mmCIF file of C-alpha atoms and ligand atoms in Angstrom:
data_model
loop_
_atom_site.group_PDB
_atom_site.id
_atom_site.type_symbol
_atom_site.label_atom_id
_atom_site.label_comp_id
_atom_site.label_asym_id
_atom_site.label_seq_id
_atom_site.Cartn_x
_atom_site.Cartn_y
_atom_site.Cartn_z
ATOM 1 C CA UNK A 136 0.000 0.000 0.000
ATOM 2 C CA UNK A 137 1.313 3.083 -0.805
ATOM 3 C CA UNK A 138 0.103 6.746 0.158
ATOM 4 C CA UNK A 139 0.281 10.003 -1.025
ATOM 5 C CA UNK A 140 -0.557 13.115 0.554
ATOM 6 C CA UNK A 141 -1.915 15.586 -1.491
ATOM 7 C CA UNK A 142 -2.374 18.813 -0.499
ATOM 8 C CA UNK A 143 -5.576 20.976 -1.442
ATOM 9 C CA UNK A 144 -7.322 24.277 -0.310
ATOM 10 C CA UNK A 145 -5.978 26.094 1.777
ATOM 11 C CA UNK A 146 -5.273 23.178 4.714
ATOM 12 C CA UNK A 147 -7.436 20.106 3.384
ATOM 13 C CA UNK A 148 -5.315 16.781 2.526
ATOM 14 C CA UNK A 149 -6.876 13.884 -0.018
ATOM 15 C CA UNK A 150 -4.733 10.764 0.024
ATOM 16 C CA UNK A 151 -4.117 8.788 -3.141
ATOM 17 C CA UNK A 152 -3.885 5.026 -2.115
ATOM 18 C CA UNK A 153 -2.155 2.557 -4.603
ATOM 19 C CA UNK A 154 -2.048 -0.965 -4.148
ATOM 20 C CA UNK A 155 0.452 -2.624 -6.646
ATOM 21 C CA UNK A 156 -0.057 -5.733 -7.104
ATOM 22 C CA UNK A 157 -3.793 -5.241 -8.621
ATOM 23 C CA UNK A 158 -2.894 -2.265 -9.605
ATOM 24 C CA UNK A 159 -5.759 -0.053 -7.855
ATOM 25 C CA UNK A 160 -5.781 3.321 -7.301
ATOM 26 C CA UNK A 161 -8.414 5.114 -5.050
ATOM 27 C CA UNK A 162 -8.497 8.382 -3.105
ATOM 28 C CA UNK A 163 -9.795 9.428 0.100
ATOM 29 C CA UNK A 164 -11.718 12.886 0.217
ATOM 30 C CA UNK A 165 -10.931 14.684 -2.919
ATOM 31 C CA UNK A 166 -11.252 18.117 -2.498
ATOM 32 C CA UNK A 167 -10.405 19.656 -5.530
ATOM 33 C CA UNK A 168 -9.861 18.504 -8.910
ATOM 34 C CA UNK A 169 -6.708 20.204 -10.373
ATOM 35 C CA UNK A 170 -4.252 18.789 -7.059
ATOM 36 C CA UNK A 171 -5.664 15.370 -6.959
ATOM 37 C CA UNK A 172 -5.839 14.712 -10.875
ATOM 38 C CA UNK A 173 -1.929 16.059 -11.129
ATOM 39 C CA UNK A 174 -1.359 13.139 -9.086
ATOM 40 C CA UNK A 175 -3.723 10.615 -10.690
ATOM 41 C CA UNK A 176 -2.056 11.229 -13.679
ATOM 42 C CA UNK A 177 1.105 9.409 -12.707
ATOM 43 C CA UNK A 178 -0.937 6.200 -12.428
ATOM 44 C CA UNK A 179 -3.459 6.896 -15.577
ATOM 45 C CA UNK A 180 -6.579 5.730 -13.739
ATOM 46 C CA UNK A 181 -8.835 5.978 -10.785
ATOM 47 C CA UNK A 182 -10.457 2.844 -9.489
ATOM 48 C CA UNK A 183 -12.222 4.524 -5.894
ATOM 49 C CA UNK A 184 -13.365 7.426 -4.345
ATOM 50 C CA UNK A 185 -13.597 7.148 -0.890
ATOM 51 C CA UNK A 186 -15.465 9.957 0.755
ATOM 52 C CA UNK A 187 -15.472 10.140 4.936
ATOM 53 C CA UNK A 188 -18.952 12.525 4.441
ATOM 54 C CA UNK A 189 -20.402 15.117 2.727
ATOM 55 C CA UNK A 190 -18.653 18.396 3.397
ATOM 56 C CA UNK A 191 -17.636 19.852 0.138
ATOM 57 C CA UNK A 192 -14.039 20.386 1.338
ATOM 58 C CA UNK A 193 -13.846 16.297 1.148
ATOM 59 C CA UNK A 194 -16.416 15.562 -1.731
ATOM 60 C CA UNK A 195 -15.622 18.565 -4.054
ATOM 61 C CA UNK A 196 -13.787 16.305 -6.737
ATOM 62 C CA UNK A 197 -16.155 13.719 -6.682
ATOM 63 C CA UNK A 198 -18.403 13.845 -9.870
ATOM 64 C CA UNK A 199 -15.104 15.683 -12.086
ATOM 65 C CA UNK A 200 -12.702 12.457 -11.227
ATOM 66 C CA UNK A 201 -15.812 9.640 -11.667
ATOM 67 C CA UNK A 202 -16.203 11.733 -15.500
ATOM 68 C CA UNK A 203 -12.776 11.195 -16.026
ATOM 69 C CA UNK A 204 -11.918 8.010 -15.035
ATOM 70 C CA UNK A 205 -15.571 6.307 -14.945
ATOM 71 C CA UNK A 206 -14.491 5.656 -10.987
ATOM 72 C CA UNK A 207 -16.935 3.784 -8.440
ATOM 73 C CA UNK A 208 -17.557 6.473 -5.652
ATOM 74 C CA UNK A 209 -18.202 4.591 -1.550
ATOM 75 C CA UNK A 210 -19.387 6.613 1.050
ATOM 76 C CA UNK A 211 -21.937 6.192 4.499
ATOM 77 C CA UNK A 212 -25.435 4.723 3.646
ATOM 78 C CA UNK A 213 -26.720 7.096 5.946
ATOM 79 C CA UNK A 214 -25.688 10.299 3.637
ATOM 80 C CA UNK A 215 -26.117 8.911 0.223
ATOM 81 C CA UNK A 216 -28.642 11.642 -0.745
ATOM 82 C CA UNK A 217 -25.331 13.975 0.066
ATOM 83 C CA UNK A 218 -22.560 12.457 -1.358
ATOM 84 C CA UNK A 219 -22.108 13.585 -4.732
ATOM 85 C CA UNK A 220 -22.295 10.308 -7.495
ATOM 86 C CA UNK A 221 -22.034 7.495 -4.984
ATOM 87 C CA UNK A 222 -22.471 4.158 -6.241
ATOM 88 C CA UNK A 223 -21.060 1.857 -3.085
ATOM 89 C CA UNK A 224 -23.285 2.500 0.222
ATOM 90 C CA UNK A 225 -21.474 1.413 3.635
ATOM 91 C CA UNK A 226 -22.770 0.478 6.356
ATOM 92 C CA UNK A 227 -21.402 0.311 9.890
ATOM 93 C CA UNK A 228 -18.466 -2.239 10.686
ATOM 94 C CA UNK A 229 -18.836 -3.750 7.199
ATOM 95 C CA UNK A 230 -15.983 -4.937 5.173
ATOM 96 C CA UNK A 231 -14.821 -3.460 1.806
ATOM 97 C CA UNK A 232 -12.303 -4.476 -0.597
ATOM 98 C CA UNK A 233 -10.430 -2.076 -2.932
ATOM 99 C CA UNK A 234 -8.301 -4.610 -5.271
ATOM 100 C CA UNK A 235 -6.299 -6.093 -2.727
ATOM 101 C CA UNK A 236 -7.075 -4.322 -0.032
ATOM 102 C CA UNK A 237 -9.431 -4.642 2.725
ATOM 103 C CA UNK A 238 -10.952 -1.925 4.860
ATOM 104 C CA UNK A 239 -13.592 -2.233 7.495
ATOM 105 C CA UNK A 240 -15.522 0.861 8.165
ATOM 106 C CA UNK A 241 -15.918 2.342 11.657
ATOM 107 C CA UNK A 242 -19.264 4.508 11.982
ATOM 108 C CA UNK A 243 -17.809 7.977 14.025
ATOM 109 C CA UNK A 244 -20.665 10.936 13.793
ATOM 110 C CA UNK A 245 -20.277 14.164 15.538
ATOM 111 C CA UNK A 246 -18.804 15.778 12.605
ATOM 112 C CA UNK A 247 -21.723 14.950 10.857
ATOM 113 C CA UNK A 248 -24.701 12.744 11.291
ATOM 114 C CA UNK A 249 -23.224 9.765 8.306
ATOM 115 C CA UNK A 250 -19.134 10.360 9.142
ATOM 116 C CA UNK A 251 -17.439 7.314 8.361
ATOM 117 C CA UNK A 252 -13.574 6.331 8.941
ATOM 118 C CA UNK A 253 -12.012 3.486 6.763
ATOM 119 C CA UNK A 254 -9.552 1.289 8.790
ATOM 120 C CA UNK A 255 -7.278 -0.882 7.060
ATOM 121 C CA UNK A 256 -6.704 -3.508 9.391
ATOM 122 C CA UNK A 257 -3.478 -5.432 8.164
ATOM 123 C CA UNK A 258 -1.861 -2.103 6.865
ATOM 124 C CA UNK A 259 -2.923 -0.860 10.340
ATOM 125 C CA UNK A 260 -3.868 2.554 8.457
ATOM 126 C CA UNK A 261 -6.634 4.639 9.150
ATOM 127 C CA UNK A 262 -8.404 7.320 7.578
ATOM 128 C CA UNK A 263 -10.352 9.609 10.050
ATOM 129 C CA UNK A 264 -11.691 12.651 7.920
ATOM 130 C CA UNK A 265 -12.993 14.908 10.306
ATOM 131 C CA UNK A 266 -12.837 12.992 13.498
ATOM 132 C CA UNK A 267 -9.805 12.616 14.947
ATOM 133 C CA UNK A 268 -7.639 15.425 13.989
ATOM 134 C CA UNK A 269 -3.616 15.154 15.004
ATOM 135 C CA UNK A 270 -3.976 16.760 18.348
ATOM 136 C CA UNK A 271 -7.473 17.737 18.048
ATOM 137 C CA UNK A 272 -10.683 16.503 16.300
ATOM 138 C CA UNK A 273 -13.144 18.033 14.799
ATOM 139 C CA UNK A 274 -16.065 20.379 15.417
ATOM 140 C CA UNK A 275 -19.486 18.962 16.041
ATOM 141 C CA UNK A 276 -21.459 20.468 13.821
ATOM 142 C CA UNK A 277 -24.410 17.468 13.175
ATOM 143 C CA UNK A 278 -24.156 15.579 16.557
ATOM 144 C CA UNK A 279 -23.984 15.704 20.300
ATOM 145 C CA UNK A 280 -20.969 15.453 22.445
ATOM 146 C CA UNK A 281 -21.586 12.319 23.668
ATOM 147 C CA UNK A 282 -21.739 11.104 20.103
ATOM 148 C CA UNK A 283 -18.856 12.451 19.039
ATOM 149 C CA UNK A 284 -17.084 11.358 22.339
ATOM 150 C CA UNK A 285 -18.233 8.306 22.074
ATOM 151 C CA UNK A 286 -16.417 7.951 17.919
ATOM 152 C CA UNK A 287 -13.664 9.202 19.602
ATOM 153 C CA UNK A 288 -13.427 6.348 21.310
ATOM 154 C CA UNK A 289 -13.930 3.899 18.757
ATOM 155 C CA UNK A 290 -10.828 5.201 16.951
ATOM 156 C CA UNK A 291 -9.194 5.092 19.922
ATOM 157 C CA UNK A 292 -9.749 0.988 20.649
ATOM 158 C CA UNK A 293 -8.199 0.405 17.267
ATOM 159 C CA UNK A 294 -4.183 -0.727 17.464
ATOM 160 C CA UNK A 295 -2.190 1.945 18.861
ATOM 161 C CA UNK A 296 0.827 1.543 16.019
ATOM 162 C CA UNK A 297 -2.468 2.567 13.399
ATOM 163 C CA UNK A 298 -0.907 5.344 11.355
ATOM 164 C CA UNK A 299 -3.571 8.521 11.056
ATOM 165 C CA UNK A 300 -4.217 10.323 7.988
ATOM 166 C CA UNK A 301 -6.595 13.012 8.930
ATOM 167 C CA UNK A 302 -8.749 15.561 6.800
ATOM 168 C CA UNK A 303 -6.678 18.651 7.768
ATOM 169 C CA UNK A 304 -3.578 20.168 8.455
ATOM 170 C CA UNK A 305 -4.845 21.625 11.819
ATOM 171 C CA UNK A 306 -1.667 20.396 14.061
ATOM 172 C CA UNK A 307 -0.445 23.574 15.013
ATOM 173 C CA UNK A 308 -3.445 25.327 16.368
ATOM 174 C CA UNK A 309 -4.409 22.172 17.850
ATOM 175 C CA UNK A 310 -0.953 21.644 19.280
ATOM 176 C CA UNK A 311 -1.530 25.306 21.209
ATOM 177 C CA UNK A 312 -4.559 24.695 22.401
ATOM 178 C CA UNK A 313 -3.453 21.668 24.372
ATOM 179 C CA UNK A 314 -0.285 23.238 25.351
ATOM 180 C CA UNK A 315 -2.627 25.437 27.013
ATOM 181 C CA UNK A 316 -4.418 22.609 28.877
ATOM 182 C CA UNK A 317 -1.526 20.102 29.718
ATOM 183 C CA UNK A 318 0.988 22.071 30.312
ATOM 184 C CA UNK A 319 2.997 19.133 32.210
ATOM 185 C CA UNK A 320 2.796 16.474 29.815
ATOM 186 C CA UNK A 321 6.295 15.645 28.352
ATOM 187 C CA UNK A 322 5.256 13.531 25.993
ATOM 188 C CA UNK A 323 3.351 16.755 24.360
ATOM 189 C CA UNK A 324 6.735 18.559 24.701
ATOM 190 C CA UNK A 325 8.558 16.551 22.887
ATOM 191 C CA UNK A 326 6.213 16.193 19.612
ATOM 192 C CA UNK A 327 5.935 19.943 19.966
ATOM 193 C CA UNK A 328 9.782 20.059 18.979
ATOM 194 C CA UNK A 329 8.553 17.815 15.843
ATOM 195 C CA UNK A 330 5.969 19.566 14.825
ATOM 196 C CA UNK A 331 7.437 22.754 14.585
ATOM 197 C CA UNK A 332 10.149 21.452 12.892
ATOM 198 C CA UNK A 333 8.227 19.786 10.145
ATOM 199 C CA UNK A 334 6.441 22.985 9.728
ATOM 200 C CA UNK A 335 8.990 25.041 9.602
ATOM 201 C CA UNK A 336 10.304 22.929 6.319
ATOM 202 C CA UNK A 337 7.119 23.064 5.286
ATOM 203 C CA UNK A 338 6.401 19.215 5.917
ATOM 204 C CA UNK A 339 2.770 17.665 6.400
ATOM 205 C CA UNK A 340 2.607 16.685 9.934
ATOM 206 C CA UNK A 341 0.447 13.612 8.735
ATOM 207 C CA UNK A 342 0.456 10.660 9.355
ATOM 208 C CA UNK A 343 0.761 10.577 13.013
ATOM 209 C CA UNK A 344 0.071 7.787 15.491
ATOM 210 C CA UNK A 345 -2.816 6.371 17.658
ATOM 211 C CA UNK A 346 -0.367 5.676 20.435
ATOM 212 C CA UNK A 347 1.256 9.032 20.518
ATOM 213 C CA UNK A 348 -2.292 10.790 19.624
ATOM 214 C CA UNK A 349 -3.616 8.835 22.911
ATOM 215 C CA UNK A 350 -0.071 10.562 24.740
ATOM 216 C CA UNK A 351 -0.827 13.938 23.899
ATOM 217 C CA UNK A 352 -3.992 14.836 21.833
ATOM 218 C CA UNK A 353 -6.554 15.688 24.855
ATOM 219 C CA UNK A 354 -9.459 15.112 23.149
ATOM 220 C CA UNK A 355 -8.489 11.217 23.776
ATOM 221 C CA UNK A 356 -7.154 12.048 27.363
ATOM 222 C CA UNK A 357 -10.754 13.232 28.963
ATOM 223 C CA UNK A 358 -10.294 11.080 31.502
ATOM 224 C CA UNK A 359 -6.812 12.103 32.684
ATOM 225 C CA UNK A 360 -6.548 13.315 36.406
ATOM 226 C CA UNK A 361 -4.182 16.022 34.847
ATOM 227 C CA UNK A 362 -6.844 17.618 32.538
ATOM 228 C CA UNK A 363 -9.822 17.095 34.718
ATOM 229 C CA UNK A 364 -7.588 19.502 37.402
ATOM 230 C CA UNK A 365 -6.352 21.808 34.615
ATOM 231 C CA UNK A 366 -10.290 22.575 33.711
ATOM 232 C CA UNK A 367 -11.291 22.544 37.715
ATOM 233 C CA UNK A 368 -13.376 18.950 36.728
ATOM 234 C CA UNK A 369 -12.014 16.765 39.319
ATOM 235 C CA UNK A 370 -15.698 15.239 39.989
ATOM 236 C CA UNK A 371 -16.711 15.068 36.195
ATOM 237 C CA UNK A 372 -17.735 12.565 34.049
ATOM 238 C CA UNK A 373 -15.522 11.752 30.394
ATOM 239 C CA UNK A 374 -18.104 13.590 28.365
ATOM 240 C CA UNK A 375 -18.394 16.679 30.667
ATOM 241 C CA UNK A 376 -14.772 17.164 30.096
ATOM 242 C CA UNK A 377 -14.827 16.537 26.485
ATOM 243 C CA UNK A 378 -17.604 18.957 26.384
ATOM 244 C CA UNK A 379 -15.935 21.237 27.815
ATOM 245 C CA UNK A 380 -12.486 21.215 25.780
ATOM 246 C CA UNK A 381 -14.641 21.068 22.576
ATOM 247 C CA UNK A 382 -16.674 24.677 23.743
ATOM 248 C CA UNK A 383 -12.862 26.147 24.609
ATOM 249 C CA UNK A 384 -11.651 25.091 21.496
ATOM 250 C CA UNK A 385 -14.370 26.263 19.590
ATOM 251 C CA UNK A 386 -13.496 30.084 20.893
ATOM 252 C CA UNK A 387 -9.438 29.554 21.034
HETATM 253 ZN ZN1 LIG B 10 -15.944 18.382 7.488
HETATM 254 FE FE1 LIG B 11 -13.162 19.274 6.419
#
């Protein structure tokens, strides 16, 4: 399996999967057409679009690349009256191939009411879209907190050595925020020294790591002592203090 991350809008990434030895080529989220096709071109074809949900920053490319390259578009059951030129519907936990590969998909809404992340278990890769960001996750726009604590959480039971290829280059406001928050862990401290430095050569900070996300990203850490004192939440429940780190990043 081989990935590329490409870059689109202003901090959106699509990821072109190839799989050799059937010689398949899909892509997760295309945003935009010009980007994605520049690097579809090296392989001549497009087998799969894979779309995490609806938002146009993910589905944007959808009908211009399935025109092209007559490609077979899989997204959530639940929003296939929103996903532009689907053909595949998923359901929850269900297995997919793509040529050779196999994917299972894990049902996550918050984001959005039909958000859908496609883990590849053998690979141990997953895409997340918009719900676990590195160091952050996303904002919950269709969903309750509960719901979206609760997809959290799903991600988080998979492997920890699953590599993360998120919807958006969001690590360095994220990376603030829970600098702000968790101030004492070293573990944060230490990627913090990474992150700038891939930044600063103008590196995507993707893919990152379940096992270091569940170290230092404090959306996964709701029930850590540490942040429940940080907020004042000694006596609160998980979701409380997810609830409460989404509202303060929401205003950060
Ligand atoms: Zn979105
Ligand atoms: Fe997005």
């Amino acid at each position: 399996m081989i990935i590329e991350i490409i870059p689109c809008l202003s901090d959106n990434y699509s990821y072109l999967i190839y799989e050799k030895k059937s010689n398949t080529v899909s892509i997760v989220d295309p945003a935009e057409f010009e980007a994605c096709d520049k690097v579809i071109n090296k392989y001549k074809k497009l087998d799969f679009i894979l779309n995490t949900h609806h938002h146009v920053d993910h589905v944007g490319a959808n009908l211009e690349l399935k025109k092209k390259y007559r490609s077979k578009i899989l997204g959530s059951d639940s929003d296939k009256d929103r996903i532009p030129g689907i053909d595949i519907l998923l359901k929850e936990n269900q297995k997919q191939k793509i040529g050779n590969l196999e994917f299972e998909v894990i049902f996550v809404p918050g984001h959005t009411k039909g958000h859908i992340a496609f883990f590849f278990s053998k690979e141990k890769v997953a895409f997340t879209g918009d719900t676990l960001f590195s160091l952050g996750c996303g904002r919950i726009f269709e969903g309750t907190h509960k719901e979206m604590l609760k997809s959290l959480n799903k991600i988080k039971n998979l492997p920890p050595d699953t590599k993360i290829y998120c919807g958006h280059e969001y690590t360095k406001s994220n990376l603030n925020f829970c600098l702000a928050y968790d101030r004492n862990n070293t573990f944060l401290k230490e990627r913090e020294i990474d992150v700038l430095k891939k930044l600063r050569y103008n590196q995507p900070t993707i893919p990152t790591t379940l096992g270091q996300e569940i170290e230092t990203n404090i959306f996964l850490r709701c029930n850590d002592p540490e942040i429940k004192y940080a907020l004042d939440l000694n006596d609160s429940s998980e979701v409380e203090v997810f609830s409460k780190l989404r509202d303060l990043k929401d205003t950060f």
